[in-house]
PDB file of C-alpha atoms in Angstrom:
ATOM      1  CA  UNK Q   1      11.721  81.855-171.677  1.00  0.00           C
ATOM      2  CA  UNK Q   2      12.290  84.354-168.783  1.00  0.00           C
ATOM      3  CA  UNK Q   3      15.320  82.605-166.905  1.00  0.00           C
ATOM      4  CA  UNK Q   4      15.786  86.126-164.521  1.00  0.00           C
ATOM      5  CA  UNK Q   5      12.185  86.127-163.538  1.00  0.00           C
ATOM      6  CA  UNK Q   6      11.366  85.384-159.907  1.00  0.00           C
ATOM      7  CA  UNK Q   7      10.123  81.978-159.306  1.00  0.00           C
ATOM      8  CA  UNK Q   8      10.049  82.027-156.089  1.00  0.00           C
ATOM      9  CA  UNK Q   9       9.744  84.112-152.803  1.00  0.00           C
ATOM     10  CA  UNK Q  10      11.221  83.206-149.540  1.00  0.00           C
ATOM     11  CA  UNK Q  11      10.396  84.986-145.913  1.00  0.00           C
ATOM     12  CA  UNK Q  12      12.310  83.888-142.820  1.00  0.00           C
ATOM     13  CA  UNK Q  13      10.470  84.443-139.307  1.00  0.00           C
ATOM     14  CA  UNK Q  14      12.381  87.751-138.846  1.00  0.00           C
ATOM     15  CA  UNK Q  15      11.095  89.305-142.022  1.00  0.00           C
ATOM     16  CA  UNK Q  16      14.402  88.866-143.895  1.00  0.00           C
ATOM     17  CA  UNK Q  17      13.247  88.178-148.021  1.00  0.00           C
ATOM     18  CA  UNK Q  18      15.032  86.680-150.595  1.00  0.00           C
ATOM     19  CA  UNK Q  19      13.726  86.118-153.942  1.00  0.00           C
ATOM     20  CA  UNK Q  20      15.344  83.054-156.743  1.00  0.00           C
ATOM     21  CA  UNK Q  21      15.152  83.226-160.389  1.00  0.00           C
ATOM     22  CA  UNK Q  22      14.188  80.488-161.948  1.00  0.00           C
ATOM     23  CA  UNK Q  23      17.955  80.637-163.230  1.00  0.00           C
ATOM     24  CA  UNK Q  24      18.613  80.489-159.502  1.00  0.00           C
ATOM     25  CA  UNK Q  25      16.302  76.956-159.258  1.00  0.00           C
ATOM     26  CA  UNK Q  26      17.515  75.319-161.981  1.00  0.00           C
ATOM     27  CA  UNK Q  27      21.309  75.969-161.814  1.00  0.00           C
ATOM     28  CA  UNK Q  28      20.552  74.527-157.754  1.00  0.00           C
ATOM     29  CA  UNK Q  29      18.745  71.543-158.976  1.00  0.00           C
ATOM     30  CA  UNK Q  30      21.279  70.316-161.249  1.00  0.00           C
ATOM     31  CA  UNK Q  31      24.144  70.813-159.038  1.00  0.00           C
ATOM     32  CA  UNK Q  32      22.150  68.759-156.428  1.00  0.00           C
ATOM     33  CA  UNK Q  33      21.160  66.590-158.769  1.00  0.00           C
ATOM     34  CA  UNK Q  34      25.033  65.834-159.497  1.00  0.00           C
ATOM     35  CA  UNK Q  35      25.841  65.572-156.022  1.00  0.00           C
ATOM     36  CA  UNK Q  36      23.106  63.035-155.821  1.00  0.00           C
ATOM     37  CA  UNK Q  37      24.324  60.815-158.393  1.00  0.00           C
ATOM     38  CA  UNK Q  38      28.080  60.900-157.269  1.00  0.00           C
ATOM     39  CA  UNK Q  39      26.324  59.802-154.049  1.00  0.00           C
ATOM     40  CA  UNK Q  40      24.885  56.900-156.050  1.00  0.00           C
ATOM     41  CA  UNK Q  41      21.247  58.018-156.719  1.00  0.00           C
ATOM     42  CA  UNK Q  42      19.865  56.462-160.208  1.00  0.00           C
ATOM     43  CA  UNK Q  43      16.870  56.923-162.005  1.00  0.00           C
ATOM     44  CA  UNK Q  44      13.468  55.220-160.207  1.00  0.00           C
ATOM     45  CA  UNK Q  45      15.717  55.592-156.521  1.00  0.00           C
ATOM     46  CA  UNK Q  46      13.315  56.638-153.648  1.00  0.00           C
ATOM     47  CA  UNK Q  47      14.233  60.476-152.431  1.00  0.00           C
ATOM     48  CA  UNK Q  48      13.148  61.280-149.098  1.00  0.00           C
ATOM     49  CA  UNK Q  49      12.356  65.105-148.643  1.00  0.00           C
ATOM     50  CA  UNK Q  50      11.755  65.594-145.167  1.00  0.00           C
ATOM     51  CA  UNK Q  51      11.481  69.482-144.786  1.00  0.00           C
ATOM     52  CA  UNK Q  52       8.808  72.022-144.169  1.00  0.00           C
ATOM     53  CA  UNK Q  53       8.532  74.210-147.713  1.00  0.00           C
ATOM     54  CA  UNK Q  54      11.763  75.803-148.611  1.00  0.00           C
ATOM     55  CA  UNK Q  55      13.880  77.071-150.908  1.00  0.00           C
ATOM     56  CA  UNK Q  56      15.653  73.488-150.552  1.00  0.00           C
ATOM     57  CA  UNK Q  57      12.372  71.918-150.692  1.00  0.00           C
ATOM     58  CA  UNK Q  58      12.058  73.281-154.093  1.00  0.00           C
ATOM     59  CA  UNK Q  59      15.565  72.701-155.236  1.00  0.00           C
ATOM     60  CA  UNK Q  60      15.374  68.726-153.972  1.00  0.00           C
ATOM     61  CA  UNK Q  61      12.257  67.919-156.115  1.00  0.00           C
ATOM     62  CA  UNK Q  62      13.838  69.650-159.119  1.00  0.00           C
ATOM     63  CA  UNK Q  63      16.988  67.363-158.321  1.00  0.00           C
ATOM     64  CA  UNK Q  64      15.196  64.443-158.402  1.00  0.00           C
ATOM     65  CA  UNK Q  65      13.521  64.535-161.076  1.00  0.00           C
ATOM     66  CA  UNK Q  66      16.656  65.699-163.116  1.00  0.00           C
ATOM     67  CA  UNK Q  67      17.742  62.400-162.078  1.00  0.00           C
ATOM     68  CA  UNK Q  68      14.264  60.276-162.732  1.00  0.00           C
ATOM     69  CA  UNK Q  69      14.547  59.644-159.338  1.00  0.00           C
ATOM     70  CA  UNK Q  70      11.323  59.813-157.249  1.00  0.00           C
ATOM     71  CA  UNK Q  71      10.607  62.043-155.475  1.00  0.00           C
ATOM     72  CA  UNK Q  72       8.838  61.250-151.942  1.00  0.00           C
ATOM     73  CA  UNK Q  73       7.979  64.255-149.838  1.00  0.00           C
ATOM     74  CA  UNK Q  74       7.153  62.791-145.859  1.00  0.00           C
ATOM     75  CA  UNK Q  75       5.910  65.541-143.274  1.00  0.00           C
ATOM     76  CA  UNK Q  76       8.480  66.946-140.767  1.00  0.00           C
ATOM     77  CA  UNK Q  77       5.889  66.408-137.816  1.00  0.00           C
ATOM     78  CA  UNK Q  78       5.683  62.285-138.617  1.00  0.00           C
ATOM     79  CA  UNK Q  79       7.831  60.400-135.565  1.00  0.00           C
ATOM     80  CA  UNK Q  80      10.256  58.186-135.998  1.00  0.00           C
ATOM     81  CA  UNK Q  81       8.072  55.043-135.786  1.00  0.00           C
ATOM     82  CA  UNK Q  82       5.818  57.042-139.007  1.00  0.00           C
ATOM     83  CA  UNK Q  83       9.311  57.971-140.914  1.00  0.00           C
ATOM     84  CA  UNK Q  84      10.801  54.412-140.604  1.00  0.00           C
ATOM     85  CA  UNK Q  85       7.853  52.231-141.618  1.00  0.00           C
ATOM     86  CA  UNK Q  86       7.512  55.080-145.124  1.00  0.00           C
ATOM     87  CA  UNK Q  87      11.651  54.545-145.649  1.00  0.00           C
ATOM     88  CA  UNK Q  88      11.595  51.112-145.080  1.00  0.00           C
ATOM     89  CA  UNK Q  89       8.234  50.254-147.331  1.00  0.00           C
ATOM     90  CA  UNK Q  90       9.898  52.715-150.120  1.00  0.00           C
ATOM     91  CA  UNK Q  91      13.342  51.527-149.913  1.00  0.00           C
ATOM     92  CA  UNK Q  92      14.172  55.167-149.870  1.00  0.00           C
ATOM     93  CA  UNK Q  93      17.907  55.229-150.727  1.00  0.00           C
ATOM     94  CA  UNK Q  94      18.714  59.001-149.842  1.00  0.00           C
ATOM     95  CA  UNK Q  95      16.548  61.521-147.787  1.00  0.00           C
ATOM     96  CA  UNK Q  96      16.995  64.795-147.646  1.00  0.00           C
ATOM     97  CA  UNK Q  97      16.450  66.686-144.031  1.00  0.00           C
ATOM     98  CA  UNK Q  98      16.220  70.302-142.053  1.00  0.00           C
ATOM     99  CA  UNK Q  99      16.578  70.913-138.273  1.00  0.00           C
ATOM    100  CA  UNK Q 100      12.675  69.888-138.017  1.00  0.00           C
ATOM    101  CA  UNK Q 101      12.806  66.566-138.691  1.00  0.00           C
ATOM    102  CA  UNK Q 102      16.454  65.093-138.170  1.00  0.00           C
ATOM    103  CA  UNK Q 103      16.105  63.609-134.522  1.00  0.00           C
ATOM    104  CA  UNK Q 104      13.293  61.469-135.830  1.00  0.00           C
ATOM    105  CA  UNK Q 105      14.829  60.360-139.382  1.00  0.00           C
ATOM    106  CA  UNK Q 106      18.133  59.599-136.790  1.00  0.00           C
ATOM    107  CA  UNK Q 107      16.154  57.544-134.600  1.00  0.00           C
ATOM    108  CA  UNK Q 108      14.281  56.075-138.122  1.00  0.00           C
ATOM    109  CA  UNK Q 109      17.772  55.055-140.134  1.00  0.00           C
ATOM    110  CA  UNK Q 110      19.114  51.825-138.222  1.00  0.00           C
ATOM    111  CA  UNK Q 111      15.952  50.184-139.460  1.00  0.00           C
ATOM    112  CA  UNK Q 112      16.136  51.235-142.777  1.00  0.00           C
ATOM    113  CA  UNK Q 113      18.754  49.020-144.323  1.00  0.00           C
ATOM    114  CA  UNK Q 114      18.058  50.651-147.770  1.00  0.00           C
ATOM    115  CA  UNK Q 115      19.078  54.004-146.570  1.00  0.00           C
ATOM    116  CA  UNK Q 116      22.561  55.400-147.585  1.00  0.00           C
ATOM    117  CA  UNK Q 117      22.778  58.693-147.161  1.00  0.00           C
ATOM    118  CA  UNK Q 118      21.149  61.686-145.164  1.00  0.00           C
ATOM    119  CA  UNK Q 119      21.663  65.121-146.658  1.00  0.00           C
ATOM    120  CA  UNK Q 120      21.065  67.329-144.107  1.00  0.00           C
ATOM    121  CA  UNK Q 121      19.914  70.999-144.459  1.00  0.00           C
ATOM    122  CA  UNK Q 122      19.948  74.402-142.784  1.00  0.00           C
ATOM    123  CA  UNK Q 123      20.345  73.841-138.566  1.00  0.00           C
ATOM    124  CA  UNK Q 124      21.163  69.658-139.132  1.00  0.00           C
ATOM    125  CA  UNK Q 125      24.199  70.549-140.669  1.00  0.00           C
ATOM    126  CA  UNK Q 126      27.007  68.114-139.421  1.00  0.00           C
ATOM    127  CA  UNK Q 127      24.539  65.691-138.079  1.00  0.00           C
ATOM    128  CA  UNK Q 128      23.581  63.788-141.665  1.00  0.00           C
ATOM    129  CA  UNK Q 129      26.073  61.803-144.113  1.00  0.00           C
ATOM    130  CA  UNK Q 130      26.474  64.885-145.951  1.00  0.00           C
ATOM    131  CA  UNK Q 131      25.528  68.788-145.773  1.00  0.00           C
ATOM    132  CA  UNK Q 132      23.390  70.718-147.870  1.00  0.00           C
ATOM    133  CA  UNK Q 133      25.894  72.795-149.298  1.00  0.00           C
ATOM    134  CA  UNK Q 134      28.774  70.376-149.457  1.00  0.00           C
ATOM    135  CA  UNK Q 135      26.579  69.069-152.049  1.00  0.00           C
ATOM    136  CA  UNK Q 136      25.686  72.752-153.810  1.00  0.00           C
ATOM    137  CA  UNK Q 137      29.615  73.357-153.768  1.00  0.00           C
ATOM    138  CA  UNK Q 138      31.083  70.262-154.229  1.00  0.00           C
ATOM    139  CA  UNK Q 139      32.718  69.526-157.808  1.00  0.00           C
ATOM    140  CA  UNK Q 140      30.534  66.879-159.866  1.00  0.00           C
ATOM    141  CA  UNK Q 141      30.585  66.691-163.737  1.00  0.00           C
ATOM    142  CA  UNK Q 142      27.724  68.436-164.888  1.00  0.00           C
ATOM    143  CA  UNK Q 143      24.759  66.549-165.733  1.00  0.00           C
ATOM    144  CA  UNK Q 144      21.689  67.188-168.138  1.00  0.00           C
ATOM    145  CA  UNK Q 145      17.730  66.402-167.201  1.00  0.00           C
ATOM    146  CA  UNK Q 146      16.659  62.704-167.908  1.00  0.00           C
ATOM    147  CA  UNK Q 147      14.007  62.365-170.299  1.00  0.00           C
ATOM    148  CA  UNK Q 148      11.095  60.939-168.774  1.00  0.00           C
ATOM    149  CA  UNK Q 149       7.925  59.517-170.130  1.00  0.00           C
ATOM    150  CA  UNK Q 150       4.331  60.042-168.785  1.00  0.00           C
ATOM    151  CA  UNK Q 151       3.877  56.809-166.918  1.00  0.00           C
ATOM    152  CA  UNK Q 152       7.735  57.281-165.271  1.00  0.00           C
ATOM    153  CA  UNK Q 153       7.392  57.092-161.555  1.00  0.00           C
ATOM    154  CA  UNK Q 154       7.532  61.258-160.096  1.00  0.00           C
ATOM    155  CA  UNK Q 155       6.396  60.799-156.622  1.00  0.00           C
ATOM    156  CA  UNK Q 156       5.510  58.924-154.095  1.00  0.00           C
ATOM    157  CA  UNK Q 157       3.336  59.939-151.413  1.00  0.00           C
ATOM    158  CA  UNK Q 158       1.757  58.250-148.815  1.00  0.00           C
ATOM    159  CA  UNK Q 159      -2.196  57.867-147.294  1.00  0.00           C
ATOM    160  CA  UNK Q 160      -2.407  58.633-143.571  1.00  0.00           C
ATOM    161  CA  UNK Q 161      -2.667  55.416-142.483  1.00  0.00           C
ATOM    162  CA  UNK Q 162      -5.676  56.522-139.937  1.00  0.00           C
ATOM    163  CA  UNK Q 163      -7.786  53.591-141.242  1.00  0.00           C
ATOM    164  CA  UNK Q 164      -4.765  51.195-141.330  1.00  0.00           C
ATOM    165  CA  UNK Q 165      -1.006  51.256-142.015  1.00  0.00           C
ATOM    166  CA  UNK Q 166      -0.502  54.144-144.227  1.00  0.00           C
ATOM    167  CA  UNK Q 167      -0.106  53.167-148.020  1.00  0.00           C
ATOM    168  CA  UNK Q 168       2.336  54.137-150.964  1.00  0.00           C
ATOM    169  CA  UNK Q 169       0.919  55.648-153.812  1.00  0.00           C
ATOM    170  CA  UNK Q 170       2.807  56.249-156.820  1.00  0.00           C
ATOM    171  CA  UNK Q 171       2.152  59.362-158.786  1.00  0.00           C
ATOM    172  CA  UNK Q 172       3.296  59.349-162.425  1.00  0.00           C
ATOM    173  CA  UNK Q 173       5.118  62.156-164.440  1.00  0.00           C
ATOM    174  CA  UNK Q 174       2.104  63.046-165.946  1.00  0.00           C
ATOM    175  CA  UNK Q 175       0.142  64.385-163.030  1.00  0.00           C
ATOM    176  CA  UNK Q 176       2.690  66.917-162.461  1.00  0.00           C
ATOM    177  CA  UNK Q 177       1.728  68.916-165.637  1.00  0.00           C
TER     178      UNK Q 177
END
C-alpha cells in the first residue's frame, strides 16, 4: 500500500546512509529474480546466500522466493570445509556471495558438482560466474512472483553441527508470515 515508504536502512562503516523503498526492493528482486532464471534457477532450486546482512541480502531472498526457489542463507565466517559439506548436502545450484566469504565458497565449488553459478557481490566482483549488477542490469523478460502454497519449501537452514555433522532443515512458506 505505501510502495515509496522506506523499507529499509543501510549504514556503511564510514557513516555514508542510504535508505530503499520498498519500490526500491521489489523492482531489485524481480530483476534478480530474472537474471536467476535466465541463469537456469527453477522453482524448489537451492539458493546459496552467503553474505553478512545487506541491501543484497535482502534483495536475494526476495529473488528467490519470486522464483519458489529456496532460499538457504549460510554464515560468511563458515570455512570452506563448513560451506562445501552445506552445498553439496543441498545440491545448492546457485549461491550468491560478497568479499567476506568468496575465498572459502572458491575453495568449496570443485566439490560441489551441483553448483553452476556464483553471483558475486560488492568487493568479489570479477571473481564469481557472474556479478551482482550484471545481473541488476542485464536484459531478462520480466517475470511475475510464483504463487506458493504454505507447505512450499522457503528456506533451508542448517543446525550447527556441534553435536554431529550439521543438519538441513527445511522451513516452509508458512513460517515466514
Amino acid at each position: 500500500d505505501t510502495p515509496d515508504a522506506i523499507a529499509l536502512v543501510c549504514e556503511n562503516e564510514h557513516g555514508d546512509v542510504a535508505r530503499f523503498s520498498y519500490a526500491d526492493l521489489h523492482t531489485s528482486g524481480l530483476r534478480l529474480a530474472a537474471a536467476l532464471a535466465a541463469l537456469g534457477v527453477v522453482r524448489g532450486d537451492r539458493v546459496a546466500i552467503v553474505m553478512p546482512q545487506r541491501l543484497e541480502t535482502a534483495v536475494a531472498h526476495m529473488a528467490a522466493s519470486a522464483l519458489g526457489a529456496v532460499a538457504m542463507p549460510l554464515s560468511m565466517l563458515f570455512g570452506a570445509e563448513a560451506l562445501s559439506y552445506r552445498l553439496r548436502d543441498s545440491e545448492a545450484a546457485l549461491a550468491i556471495v560478497d568479499e567476506s566469504a568468496i575465498d572459502n565458497l572458491l575453495a568449496a565449488r570443485s566439490e560441489c558438482p551441483a553448483l553452476q553459478h556464483i553471483v558475486a557481490v560488492g568487493a568479489a566482483a570479477g571473481r564469481g560466474s557472474i556479478d551482482w549488477q550484471a545481473c541488476l542490469l542485464g536484459r531478462h523478460p520480466a517475470i511475475a512472483p510464483m504463487a506458493t502454497q504454505a507447505d512450499d519449501p522457503a528456506l533451508l537452514i542448517y543446525t550447527s553441527g556441534t553435536t554431529g555433522q550439521a543438519k538441513g532443515a527445511l522451513i516452509p512458506q508458512r513460517a515466514l508470515l
